[in-house]
PDB file of C-alpha atoms in Angstrom:
ATOM      1  CA  UNK A1488       0.000   0.000   0.000  1.00  0.00           C
ATOM      2  CA  UNK A1489       2.815   2.362   0.874  1.00  0.00           C
ATOM      3  CA  UNK A1490       4.518   1.557  -2.444  1.00  0.00           C
ATOM      4  CA  UNK A1491       1.294   2.287  -4.389  1.00  0.00           C
ATOM      5  CA  UNK A1492       0.861   5.592  -2.594  1.00  0.00           C
ATOM      6  CA  UNK A1493       4.454   6.467  -3.344  1.00  0.00           C
ATOM      7  CA  UNK A1494       4.069   5.697  -7.053  1.00  0.00           C
ATOM      8  CA  UNK A1495       0.907   7.829  -7.311  1.00  0.00           C
ATOM      9  CA  UNK A1496       2.741  10.705  -5.672  1.00  0.00           C
ATOM     10  CA  UNK A1497       5.613  10.326  -8.157  1.00  0.00           C
ATOM     11  CA  UNK A1498       3.165  10.357 -11.087  1.00  0.00           C
ATOM     12  CA  UNK A1499       1.479  13.516  -9.723  1.00  0.00           C
ATOM     13  CA  UNK A1500       4.834  15.251  -9.383  1.00  0.00           C
ATOM     14  CA  UNK A1501       5.729  14.224 -12.948  1.00  0.00           C
ATOM     15  CA  UNK A1502       2.478  15.681 -14.276  1.00  0.00           C
ATOM     16  CA  UNK A1503       3.034  18.921 -12.375  1.00  0.00           C
ATOM     17  CA  UNK A1504       6.571  19.087 -13.715  1.00  0.00           C
ATOM     18  CA  UNK A1505       5.221  18.701 -17.274  1.00  0.00           C
ATOM     19  CA  UNK A1506       2.794  21.579 -16.771  1.00  0.00           C
ATOM     20  CA  UNK A1507       5.580  23.718 -15.338  1.00  0.00           C
ATOM     21  CA  UNK A1508       7.690  23.045 -18.424  1.00  0.00           C
ATOM     22  CA  UNK A1509       4.721  23.912 -20.668  1.00  0.00           C
ATOM     23  CA  UNK A1510       4.072  27.191 -18.846  1.00  0.00           C
ATOM     24  CA  UNK A1511       7.766  28.024 -19.003  1.00  0.00           C
ATOM     25  CA  UNK A1512       7.653  27.558 -22.752  1.00  0.00           C
ATOM     26  CA  UNK A1513       4.574  29.822 -22.968  1.00  0.00           C
ATOM     27  CA  UNK A1514       6.410  32.579 -21.079  1.00  0.00           C
ATOM     28  CA  UNK A1515       9.110  32.321 -23.695  1.00  0.00           C
ATOM     29  CA  UNK A1516       6.714  32.411 -26.693  1.00  0.00           C
ATOM     30  CA  UNK A1517       4.037  34.898 -25.565  1.00  0.00           C
ATOM     31  CA  UNK A1518       6.280  37.996 -25.805  1.00  0.00           C
ATOM     32  CA  UNK A1519       6.769  37.860 -29.596  1.00  0.00           C
ATOM     33  CA  UNK A1520       3.110  36.885 -29.967  1.00  0.00           C
ATOM     34  CA  UNK A1521       2.139  39.993 -28.032  1.00  0.00           C
ATOM     35  CA  UNK A1522       4.213  42.172 -30.355  1.00  0.00           C
ATOM     36  CA  UNK A1523       2.643  40.466 -33.371  1.00  0.00           C
ATOM     37  CA  UNK A1524      -0.832  41.104 -31.932  1.00  0.00           C
ATOM     38  CA  UNK A1525      -0.070  44.829 -31.564  1.00  0.00           C
ATOM     39  CA  UNK A1526       1.297  45.049 -35.128  1.00  0.00           C
ATOM     40  CA  UNK A1527      -1.739  43.309 -36.666  1.00  0.00           C
ATOM     41  CA  UNK A1528      -4.056  45.562 -34.634  1.00  0.00           C
ATOM     42  CA  UNK A1529      -2.378  48.687 -36.023  1.00  0.00           C
ATOM     43  CA  UNK A1530      -2.571  47.328 -39.581  1.00  0.00           C
ATOM     44  CA  UNK A1531      -6.259  46.541 -39.095  1.00  0.00           C
ATOM     45  CA  UNK A1532      -7.046  50.066 -37.873  1.00  0.00           C
ATOM     46  CA  UNK A1533      -5.185  51.650 -40.776  1.00  0.00           C
ATOM     47  CA  UNK A1534      -6.896  49.382 -43.289  1.00  0.00           C
ATOM     48  CA  UNK A1535     -10.365  50.170 -41.937  1.00  0.00           C
ATOM     49  CA  UNK A1536      -9.756  53.924 -42.003  1.00  0.00           C
ATOM     50  CA  UNK A1537      -8.316  53.699 -45.500  1.00  0.00           C
ATOM     51  CA  UNK A1538     -11.418  51.870 -46.650  1.00  0.00           C
ATOM     52  CA  UNK A1539     -13.975  54.112 -44.978  1.00  0.00           C
ATOM     53  CA  UNK A1540     -12.305  57.459 -45.562  1.00  0.00           C
ATOM     54  CA  UNK A1541     -12.548  57.460 -49.351  1.00  0.00           C
ATOM     55  CA  UNK A1542     -10.204  59.699 -51.321  1.00  0.00           C
ATOM     56  CA  UNK A1543     -12.050  61.517 -54.074  1.00  0.00           C
ATOM     57  CA  UNK A1544     -11.006  63.669 -57.003  1.00  0.00           C
ATOM     58  CA  UNK A1545     -13.542  66.238 -58.130  1.00  0.00           C
ATOM     59  CA  UNK A1546     -15.806  67.951 -58.631  1.00  0.00           C
ATOM     60  CA  UNK A1547     -16.192  67.246 -62.360  1.00  0.00           C
ATOM     61  CA  UNK A1548     -18.778  66.948 -65.061  1.00  0.00           C
ATOM     62  CA  UNK A1549     -19.536  63.349 -66.037  1.00  0.00           C
ATOM     63  CA  UNK A1550     -17.572  63.279 -69.294  1.00  0.00           C
ATOM     64  CA  UNK A1551     -14.657  65.018 -67.560  1.00  0.00           C
ATOM     65  CA  UNK A1552     -14.741  62.444 -64.771  1.00  0.00           C
ATOM     66  CA  UNK A1553     -14.770  59.625 -67.330  1.00  0.00           C
ATOM     67  CA  UNK A1554     -11.698  60.982 -69.117  1.00  0.00           C
ATOM     68  CA  UNK A1555      -9.842  61.581 -65.840  1.00  0.00           C
ATOM     69  CA  UNK A1556     -10.693  58.078 -64.611  1.00  0.00           C
ATOM     70  CA  UNK A1557      -9.214  56.573 -67.779  1.00  0.00           C
ATOM     71  CA  UNK A1558      -6.052  58.610 -67.290  1.00  0.00           C
ATOM     72  CA  UNK A1559      -5.700  57.380 -63.695  1.00  0.00           C
ATOM     73  CA  UNK A1560      -6.766  53.764 -64.248  1.00  0.00           C
ATOM     74  CA  UNK A1561      -3.188  52.461 -64.143  1.00  0.00           C
ATOM     75  CA  UNK A1562      -2.593  54.098 -60.754  1.00  0.00           C
ATOM     76  CA  UNK A1563      -6.079  53.559 -59.264  1.00  0.00           C
ATOM     77  CA  UNK A1564      -7.507  50.454 -60.987  1.00  0.00           C
ATOM     78  CA  UNK A1565     -10.445  50.254 -58.552  1.00  0.00           C
ATOM     79  CA  UNK A1566     -11.592  53.850 -59.032  1.00  0.00           C
ATOM     80  CA  UNK A1567     -15.192  54.594 -60.020  1.00  0.00           C
ATOM     81  CA  UNK A1568     -17.363  57.606 -60.865  1.00  0.00           C
ATOM     82  CA  UNK A1569     -20.132  58.671 -58.516  1.00  0.00           C
ATOM     83  CA  UNK A1570     -22.496  61.619 -58.273  1.00  0.00           C
ATOM     84  CA  UNK A1571     -22.028  63.535 -55.022  1.00  0.00           C
ATOM     85  CA  UNK A1572     -24.872  64.934 -52.963  1.00  0.00           C
ATOM     86  CA  UNK A1573     -25.233  68.630 -52.283  1.00  0.00           C
ATOM     87  CA  UNK A1574     -24.290  67.977 -48.626  1.00  0.00           C
ATOM     88  CA  UNK A1575     -21.028  66.363 -49.702  1.00  0.00           C
ATOM     89  CA  UNK A1576     -20.296  69.201 -52.110  1.00  0.00           C
ATOM     90  CA  UNK A1577     -20.787  71.786 -49.375  1.00  0.00           C
ATOM     91  CA  UNK A1578     -18.690  69.703 -46.957  1.00  0.00           C
ATOM     92  CA  UNK A1579     -15.906  69.561 -49.554  1.00  0.00           C
ATOM     93  CA  UNK A1580     -16.008  73.329 -49.940  1.00  0.00           C
ATOM     94  CA  UNK A1581     -15.757  73.817 -46.175  1.00  0.00           C
ATOM     95  CA  UNK A1582     -13.070  71.185 -45.709  1.00  0.00           C
ATOM     96  CA  UNK A1583     -10.685  72.512 -48.354  1.00  0.00           C
ATOM     97  CA  UNK A1584      -8.674  75.449 -47.012  1.00  0.00           C
ATOM     98  CA  UNK A1585      -7.253  78.367 -48.963  1.00  0.00           C
ATOM     99  CA  UNK A1586      -6.484  77.875 -52.622  1.00  0.00           C
ATOM    100  CA  UNK A1587      -7.989  74.390 -52.901  1.00  0.00           C
ATOM    101  CA  UNK A1588     -11.291  75.674 -51.572  1.00  0.00           C
ATOM    102  CA  UNK A1589     -11.332  78.537 -54.074  1.00  0.00           C
ATOM    103  CA  UNK A1590     -10.802  76.007 -56.874  1.00  0.00           C
ATOM    104  CA  UNK A1591     -13.703  73.864 -55.732  1.00  0.00           C
ATOM    105  CA  UNK A1592     -15.894  76.946 -55.504  1.00  0.00           C
ATOM    106  CA  UNK A1593     -15.550  77.391 -59.257  1.00  0.00           C
ATOM    107  CA  UNK A1594     -17.503  74.207 -59.885  1.00  0.00           C
ATOM    108  CA  UNK A1595     -21.074  75.162 -60.887  1.00  0.00           C
ATOM    109  CA  UNK A1596     -23.695  74.572 -58.238  1.00  0.00           C
ATOM    110  CA  UNK A1597     -26.680  72.565 -59.337  1.00  0.00           C
ATOM    111  CA  UNK A1598     -30.311  73.556 -59.037  1.00  0.00           C
ATOM    112  CA  UNK A1599     -32.602  71.303 -56.979  1.00  0.00           C
ATOM    113  CA  UNK A1600     -31.971  67.875 -58.416  1.00  0.00           C
ATOM    114  CA  UNK A1601     -34.392  65.239 -59.551  1.00  0.00           C
ATOM    115  CA  UNK A1602     -34.237  61.952 -61.410  1.00  0.00           C
ATOM    116  CA  UNK A1603     -31.958  62.035 -64.428  1.00  0.00           C
ATOM    117  CA  UNK A1604     -34.413  61.389 -67.203  1.00  0.00           C
ATOM    118  CA  UNK A1605     -32.418  62.573 -70.195  1.00  0.00           C
ATOM    119  CA  UNK A1606     -29.735  60.716 -72.064  1.00  0.00           C
ATOM    120  CA  UNK A1607     -26.273  62.123 -72.832  1.00  0.00           C
ATOM    121  CA  UNK A1608     -27.454  63.877 -76.006  1.00  0.00           C
ATOM    122  CA  UNK A1609     -30.220  65.691 -74.088  1.00  0.00           C
ATOM    123  CA  UNK A1610     -27.844  67.374 -71.697  1.00  0.00           C
ATOM    124  CA  UNK A1611     -28.244  71.126 -71.229  1.00  0.00           C
ATOM    125  CA  UNK A1612     -31.165  71.689 -73.636  1.00  0.00           C
ATOM    126  CA  UNK A1613     -33.866  72.839 -71.190  1.00  0.00           C
ATOM    127  CA  UNK A1614     -34.521  76.371 -69.975  1.00  0.00           C
ATOM    128  CA  UNK A1615     -37.047  78.097 -67.744  1.00  0.00           C
ATOM    129  CA  UNK A1616     -38.909  80.797 -69.650  1.00  0.00           C
ATOM    130  CA  UNK A1617     -39.517  83.390 -66.929  1.00  0.00           C
ATOM    131  CA  UNK A1618     -41.193  86.219 -68.837  1.00  0.00           C
ATOM    132  CA  UNK A1619     -42.709  86.779 -72.294  1.00  0.00           C
ATOM    133  CA  UNK A1620     -43.557  90.241 -73.563  1.00  0.00           C
ATOM    134  CA  UNK A1621     -44.408  92.084 -76.781  1.00  0.00           C
ATOM    135  CA  UNK A1622     -42.123  94.920 -75.669  1.00  0.00           C
ATOM    136  CA  UNK A1623     -38.323  94.633 -75.346  1.00  0.00           C
ATOM    137  CA  UNK A1624     -38.169  95.728 -71.690  1.00  0.00           C
ATOM    138  CA  UNK A1625     -38.043  92.198 -70.219  1.00  0.00           C
ATOM    139  CA  UNK A1626     -35.917  92.512 -67.092  1.00  0.00           C
ATOM    140  CA  UNK A1627     -35.521  90.356 -63.961  1.00  0.00           C
ATOM    141  CA  UNK A1628     -37.993  91.288 -61.244  1.00  0.00           C
ATOM    142  CA  UNK A1629     -35.579  90.390 -58.425  1.00  0.00           C
ATOM    143  CA  UNK A1630     -32.067  88.983 -58.077  1.00  0.00           C
ATOM    144  CA  UNK A1631     -31.930  85.210 -58.470  1.00  0.00           C
ATOM    145  CA  UNK A1632     -31.325  82.988 -55.420  1.00  0.00           C
ATOM    146  CA  UNK A1633     -27.676  82.158 -54.727  1.00  0.00           C
ATOM    147  CA  UNK A1634     -28.307  78.535 -55.676  1.00  0.00           C
ATOM    148  CA  UNK A1635     -28.931  79.679 -59.270  1.00  0.00           C
ATOM    149  CA  UNK A1636     -26.097  82.186 -59.590  1.00  0.00           C
ATOM    150  CA  UNK A1637     -24.123  79.967 -61.991  1.00  0.00           C
ATOM    151  CA  UNK A1638     -26.949  79.663 -64.496  1.00  0.00           C
ATOM    152  CA  UNK A1639     -27.349  82.033 -67.424  1.00  0.00           C
ATOM    153  CA  UNK A1640     -30.093  84.663 -67.444  1.00  0.00           C
ATOM    154  CA  UNK A1641     -30.614  85.953 -70.984  1.00  0.00           C
ATOM    155  CA  UNK A1642     -33.188  87.378 -73.396  1.00  0.00           C
ATOM    156  CA  UNK A1643     -34.309  86.164 -76.811  1.00  0.00           C
ATOM    157  CA  UNK A1644     -36.314  87.684 -79.647  1.00  0.00           C
ATOM    158  CA  UNK A1645     -38.528  85.553 -81.861  1.00  0.00           C
ATOM    159  CA  UNK A1646     -41.320  86.022 -84.381  1.00  0.00           C
ATOM    160  CA  UNK A1647     -44.413  83.856 -83.954  1.00  0.00           C
ATOM    161  CA  UNK A1648     -47.563  84.233 -85.996  1.00  0.00           C
ATOM    162  CA  UNK A1649     -46.376  87.534 -87.390  1.00  0.00           C
ATOM    163  CA  UNK A1650     -45.768  88.946 -83.899  1.00  0.00           C
ATOM    164  CA  UNK A1651     -42.426  89.671 -82.212  1.00  0.00           C
ATOM    165  CA  UNK A1652     -41.916  88.249 -78.724  1.00  0.00           C
ATOM    166  CA  UNK A1653     -39.220  89.104 -76.211  1.00  0.00           C
ATOM    167  CA  UNK A1654     -38.473  86.468 -73.601  1.00  0.00           C
ATOM    168  CA  UNK A1655     -36.409  86.272 -70.425  1.00  0.00           C
ATOM    169  CA  UNK A1656     -34.900  82.802 -69.952  1.00  0.00           C
ATOM    170  CA  UNK A1657     -32.828  80.950 -67.378  1.00  0.00           C
ATOM    171  CA  UNK A1658     -30.650  78.008 -68.444  1.00  0.00           C
ATOM    172  CA  UNK A1659     -29.293  75.569 -69.040  1.00  0.00           C
ATOM    173  CA  UNK A1660     -30.594  72.370 -67.440  1.00  0.00           C
ATOM    174  CA  UNK A1661     -29.621  68.762 -68.038  1.00  0.00           C
ATOM    175  CA  UNK A1662     -33.143  67.351 -67.747  1.00  0.00           C
ATOM    176  CA  UNK A1663     -36.703  68.578 -67.925  1.00  0.00           C
ATOM    177  CA  UNK A1664     -37.171  67.559 -64.289  1.00  0.00           C
ATOM    178  CA  UNK A1665     -34.373  69.867 -63.113  1.00  0.00           C
ATOM    179  CA  UNK A1666     -35.886  72.741 -65.077  1.00  0.00           C
ATOM    180  CA  UNK A1667     -39.327  72.062 -63.572  1.00  0.00           C
ATOM    181  CA  UNK A1668     -37.949  72.085 -60.039  1.00  0.00           C
ATOM    182  CA  UNK A1669     -36.232  75.401 -60.704  1.00  0.00           C
ATOM    183  CA  UNK A1670     -39.452  76.790 -62.197  1.00  0.00           C
ATOM    184  CA  UNK A1671     -41.306  75.816 -59.029  1.00  0.00           C
ATOM    185  CA  UNK A1672     -38.606  77.540 -56.963  1.00  0.00           C
ATOM    186  CA  UNK A1673     -39.217  80.788 -58.894  1.00  0.00           C
ATOM    187  CA  UNK A1674     -43.002  80.459 -59.189  1.00  0.00           C
ATOM    188  CA  UNK A1675     -43.779  83.256 -56.711  1.00  0.00           C
ATOM    189  CA  UNK A1676     -41.562  85.721 -58.560  1.00  0.00           C
ATOM    190  CA  UNK A1677     -42.529  84.525 -62.048  1.00  0.00           C
ATOM    191  CA  UNK A1678     -46.003  82.944 -61.912  1.00  0.00           C
ATOM    192  CA  UNK A1679     -46.105  82.484 -65.709  1.00  0.00           C
ATOM    193  CA  UNK A1680     -42.800  80.606 -65.855  1.00  0.00           C
ATOM    194  CA  UNK A1681     -42.755  77.549 -68.103  1.00  0.00           C
ATOM    195  CA  UNK A1682     -40.256  74.980 -69.332  1.00  0.00           C
ATOM    196  CA  UNK A1683     -38.935  75.142 -72.892  1.00  0.00           C
ATOM    197  CA  UNK A1684     -36.567  72.994 -74.870  1.00  0.00           C
ATOM    198  CA  UNK A1685     -34.193  75.241 -76.788  1.00  0.00           C
ATOM    199  CA  UNK A1686     -33.619  74.952 -80.519  1.00  0.00           C
ATOM    200  CA  UNK A1687     -30.265  74.245 -82.126  1.00  0.00           C
ATOM    201  CA  UNK A1688     -30.048  77.852 -83.334  1.00  0.00           C
ATOM    202  CA  UNK A1689     -30.645  79.293 -79.864  1.00  0.00           C
ATOM    203  CA  UNK A1690     -28.182  76.842 -78.377  1.00  0.00           C
ATOM    204  CA  UNK A1691     -25.400  77.863 -80.750  1.00  0.00           C
ATOM    205  CA  UNK A1692     -26.218  81.558 -80.416  1.00  0.00           C
ATOM    206  CA  UNK A1693     -25.943  81.418 -76.632  1.00  0.00           C
ATOM    207  CA  UNK A1694     -22.781  79.324 -76.792  1.00  0.00           C
ATOM    208  CA  UNK A1695     -21.214  81.921 -79.070  1.00  0.00           C
ATOM    209  CA  UNK A1696     -22.203  84.797 -76.772  1.00  0.00           C
ATOM    210  CA  UNK A1697     -20.882  82.974 -73.712  1.00  0.00           C
ATOM    211  CA  UNK A1698     -17.594  82.234 -75.422  1.00  0.00           C
ATOM    212  CA  UNK A1699     -17.271  85.851 -76.548  1.00  0.00           C
ATOM    213  CA  UNK A1700     -17.923  87.135 -73.016  1.00  0.00           C
ATOM    214  CA  UNK A1701     -15.434  84.627 -71.647  1.00  0.00           C
ATOM    215  CA  UNK A1702     -12.748  85.722 -74.096  1.00  0.00           C
ATOM    216  CA  UNK A1703     -13.318  89.361 -73.153  1.00  0.00           C
ATOM    217  CA  UNK A1704     -13.042  88.564 -69.436  1.00  0.00           C
ATOM    218  CA  UNK A1705      -9.872  86.548 -70.066  1.00  0.00           C
ATOM    219  CA  UNK A1706      -8.326  89.400 -72.078  1.00  0.00           C
ATOM    220  CA  UNK A1707      -9.144  91.827 -69.263  1.00  0.00           C
ATOM    221  CA  UNK A1708      -7.494  89.551 -66.711  1.00  0.00           C
ATOM    222  CA  UNK A1709     -10.791  88.706 -64.999  1.00  0.00           C
ATOM    223  CA  UNK A1710     -10.122  84.973 -64.827  1.00  0.00           C
ATOM    224  CA  UNK A1711     -12.649  84.254 -62.089  1.00  0.00           C
ATOM    225  CA  UNK A1712     -15.389  85.672 -64.334  1.00  0.00           C
ATOM    226  CA  UNK A1713     -14.144  83.831 -67.425  1.00  0.00           C
ATOM    227  CA  UNK A1714     -14.172  80.389 -65.784  1.00  0.00           C
ATOM    228  CA  UNK A1715     -17.975  80.073 -65.251  1.00  0.00           C
ATOM    229  CA  UNK A1716     -18.639  81.532 -68.718  1.00  0.00           C
ATOM    230  CA  UNK A1717     -16.529  78.876 -70.444  1.00  0.00           C
ATOM    231  CA  UNK A1718     -18.032  76.240 -68.149  1.00  0.00           C
ATOM    232  CA  UNK A1719     -21.543  77.220 -69.239  1.00  0.00           C
ATOM    233  CA  UNK A1720     -20.567  76.669 -72.892  1.00  0.00           C
ATOM    234  CA  UNK A1721     -19.514  73.154 -71.904  1.00  0.00           C
ATOM    235  CA  UNK A1722     -22.840  72.615 -70.131  1.00  0.00           C
ATOM    236  CA  UNK A1723     -24.564  72.898 -73.492  1.00  0.00           C
ATOM    237  CA  UNK A1724     -24.717  69.950 -75.907  1.00  0.00           C
ATOM    238  CA  UNK A1725     -21.730  69.763 -78.237  1.00  0.00           C
ATOM    239  CA  UNK A1726     -21.603  72.745 -80.564  1.00  0.00           C
ATOM    240  CA  UNK A1727     -19.054  74.587 -82.773  1.00  0.00           C
ATOM    241  CA  UNK A1728     -17.725  76.446 -79.716  1.00  0.00           C
ATOM    242  CA  UNK A1729     -17.229  73.448 -77.410  1.00  0.00           C
ATOM    243  CA  UNK A1730     -13.634  72.691 -78.404  1.00  0.00           C
ATOM    244  CA  UNK A1731     -12.361  76.238 -77.951  1.00  0.00           C
ATOM    245  CA  UNK A1732     -14.267  76.640 -74.679  1.00  0.00           C
ATOM    246  CA  UNK A1733     -12.484  73.545 -73.343  1.00  0.00           C
ATOM    247  CA  UNK A1734      -9.071  75.019 -74.146  1.00  0.00           C
ATOM    248  CA  UNK A1735      -9.958  78.483 -72.882  1.00  0.00           C
ATOM    249  CA  UNK A1736     -11.245  77.027 -69.610  1.00  0.00           C
ATOM    250  CA  UNK A1737      -7.867  75.380 -69.046  1.00  0.00           C
ATOM    251  CA  UNK A1738      -6.094  78.646 -69.841  1.00  0.00           C
ATOM    252  CA  UNK A1739      -8.354  80.612 -67.487  1.00  0.00           C
ATOM    253  CA  UNK A1740      -7.690  78.173 -64.652  1.00  0.00           C
ATOM    254  CA  UNK A1741      -3.953  78.309 -65.345  1.00  0.00           C
ATOM    255  CA  UNK A1742      -3.937  82.112 -65.197  1.00  0.00           C
ATOM    256  CA  UNK A1743      -6.097  81.985 -62.088  1.00  0.00           C
ATOM    257  CA  UNK A1744      -3.445  79.919 -60.305  1.00  0.00           C
ATOM    258  CA  UNK A1745      -5.514  76.718 -60.370  1.00  0.00           C
ATOM    259  CA  UNK A1746      -2.683  74.662 -61.819  1.00  0.00           C
ATOM    260  CA  UNK A1747      -4.007  71.196 -60.929  1.00  0.00           C
ATOM    261  CA  UNK A1748      -7.405  71.962 -62.443  1.00  0.00           C
ATOM    262  CA  UNK A1749      -5.733  73.467 -65.515  1.00  0.00           C
ATOM    263  CA  UNK A1750      -3.812  70.212 -66.007  1.00  0.00           C
ATOM    264  CA  UNK A1751      -7.079  68.263 -65.828  1.00  0.00           C
ATOM    265  CA  UNK A1752      -8.656  70.518 -68.473  1.00  0.00           C
ATOM    266  CA  UNK A1753      -5.644  70.254 -70.782  1.00  0.00           C
ATOM    267  CA  UNK A1754      -5.474  66.464 -70.420  1.00  0.00           C
ATOM    268  CA  UNK A1755      -9.183  66.174 -71.111  1.00  0.00           C
ATOM    269  CA  UNK A1756      -8.809  68.410 -74.170  1.00  0.00           C
ATOM    270  CA  UNK A1757      -6.073  66.161 -75.548  1.00  0.00           C
ATOM    271  CA  UNK A1758      -8.216  63.129 -74.823  1.00  0.00           C
ATOM    272  CA  UNK A1759     -11.100  64.595 -76.842  1.00  0.00           C
ATOM    273  CA  UNK A1760      -9.081  66.405 -79.538  1.00  0.00           C
ATOM    274  CA  UNK A1761      -5.691  64.651 -79.819  1.00  0.00           C
ATOM    275  CA  UNK A1762      -4.511  65.976 -83.209  1.00  0.00           C
ATOM    276  CA  UNK A1763      -4.041  69.278 -84.995  1.00  0.00           C
ATOM    277  CA  UNK A1764      -2.374  72.621 -84.349  1.00  0.00           C
ATOM    278  CA  UNK A1765      -4.693  73.399 -81.440  1.00  0.00           C
ATOM    279  CA  UNK A1766      -3.781  70.084 -79.788  1.00  0.00           C
ATOM    280  CA  UNK A1767      -0.081  70.883 -80.203  1.00  0.00           C
ATOM    281  CA  UNK A1768      -0.614  74.208 -78.465  1.00  0.00           C
ATOM    282  CA  UNK A1769      -2.488  72.631 -75.556  1.00  0.00           C
ATOM    283  CA  UNK A1770       0.088  69.850 -75.306  1.00  0.00           C
ATOM    284  CA  UNK A1771       2.858  72.453 -74.997  1.00  0.00           C
ATOM    285  CA  UNK A1772       0.983  74.308 -72.284  1.00  0.00           C
ATOM    286  CA  UNK A1773       0.559  71.062 -70.374  1.00  0.00           C
ATOM    287  CA  UNK A1774       4.281  70.299 -70.720  1.00  0.00           C
ATOM    288  CA  UNK A1775       5.102  73.749 -69.402  1.00  0.00           C
ATOM    289  CA  UNK A1776       2.948  73.119 -66.324  1.00  0.00           C
ATOM    290  CA  UNK A1777       4.495  69.721 -65.665  1.00  0.00           C
ATOM    291  CA  UNK A1778       8.052  71.043 -66.021  1.00  0.00           C
ATOM    292  CA  UNK A1779       8.788  69.168 -69.229  1.00  0.00           C
ATOM    293  CA  UNK A1780       8.102  71.924 -71.730  1.00  0.00           C
ATOM    294  CA  UNK A1781      10.599  73.412 -74.132  1.00  0.00           C
ATOM    295  CA  UNK A1782       9.764  76.852 -75.405  1.00  0.00           C
ATOM    296  CA  UNK A1783      11.137  76.092 -78.840  1.00  0.00           C
ATOM    297  CA  UNK A1784       9.037  72.984 -79.310  1.00  0.00           C
ATOM    298  CA  UNK A1785       5.796  74.662 -80.427  1.00  0.00           C
ATOM    299  CA  UNK A1786       4.974  78.292 -80.979  1.00  0.00           C
ATOM    300  CA  UNK A1787       2.001  79.065 -78.744  1.00  0.00           C
ATOM    301  CA  UNK A1788      -0.770  80.777 -80.630  1.00  0.00           C
ATOM    302  CA  UNK A1789      -4.067  82.164 -79.336  1.00  0.00           C
ATOM    303  CA  UNK A1790      -7.222  80.340 -80.415  1.00  0.00           C
ATOM    304  CA  UNK A1791      -9.035  81.767 -83.426  1.00  0.00           C
ATOM    305  CA  UNK A1792     -11.523  84.471 -82.604  1.00  0.00           C
TER     306      UNK A1792
END
């Protein structure tokens, strides 16, 4: 009996000794495991923040965003185009200090938005007809709300049924729904407001006037005024003035100190119009901005008036 008791005690001691060895080994291993746990935790936090806090480049018109995305596809293969809400646009304006904020402020502000009913060829062909009169004194009754300050207020003259009509219009809108929402916004000031779809002749006439006003502002050194004028030409469907407006917008941004946005405009121009003397001029301007230009390469020439 004493021998059996002794053997059981020896076995118990052996088991305890095994556990002690195991715990000793754990003390040796747990230190590097602890460091590894800390490292993986830091990586996890960084990865989550990188995923949630999306980096965006904007704000751009859809075709501009498409061209820029193609240019950046090799660097950001998972990039995509998305339409931002008005809240995000305002947050971007507030978040960007100094010069960057001033550049974002040049992006046209949209009217109250609705469902996008029109296709790409219907873009910018709707206006709100505010007033119609048989006399030429059609003038705005009150200043427009700030949310509409980037839209064009203009007058037209037309002959209908042997009678001459003078009209005050506000444009241009991508879809009929957007124009209707704006008309409702101005209903108290202009109770007879209605939605019209502009003709090709009116579209080209307004594009030409906008481009002319933009050129004049650019010549006078008023770059901040020229930028929205050229942008409004680009808001219209493609017309004979679209190509020059694209180049002039890049030049206006360059002269306004918005170098990054000027590069985007020049790159987009070359994407849309890659050949010809005008393309060579824009390409040289882009090279000058990126530090790779040589003055002797191409003689810079102003666009045709």
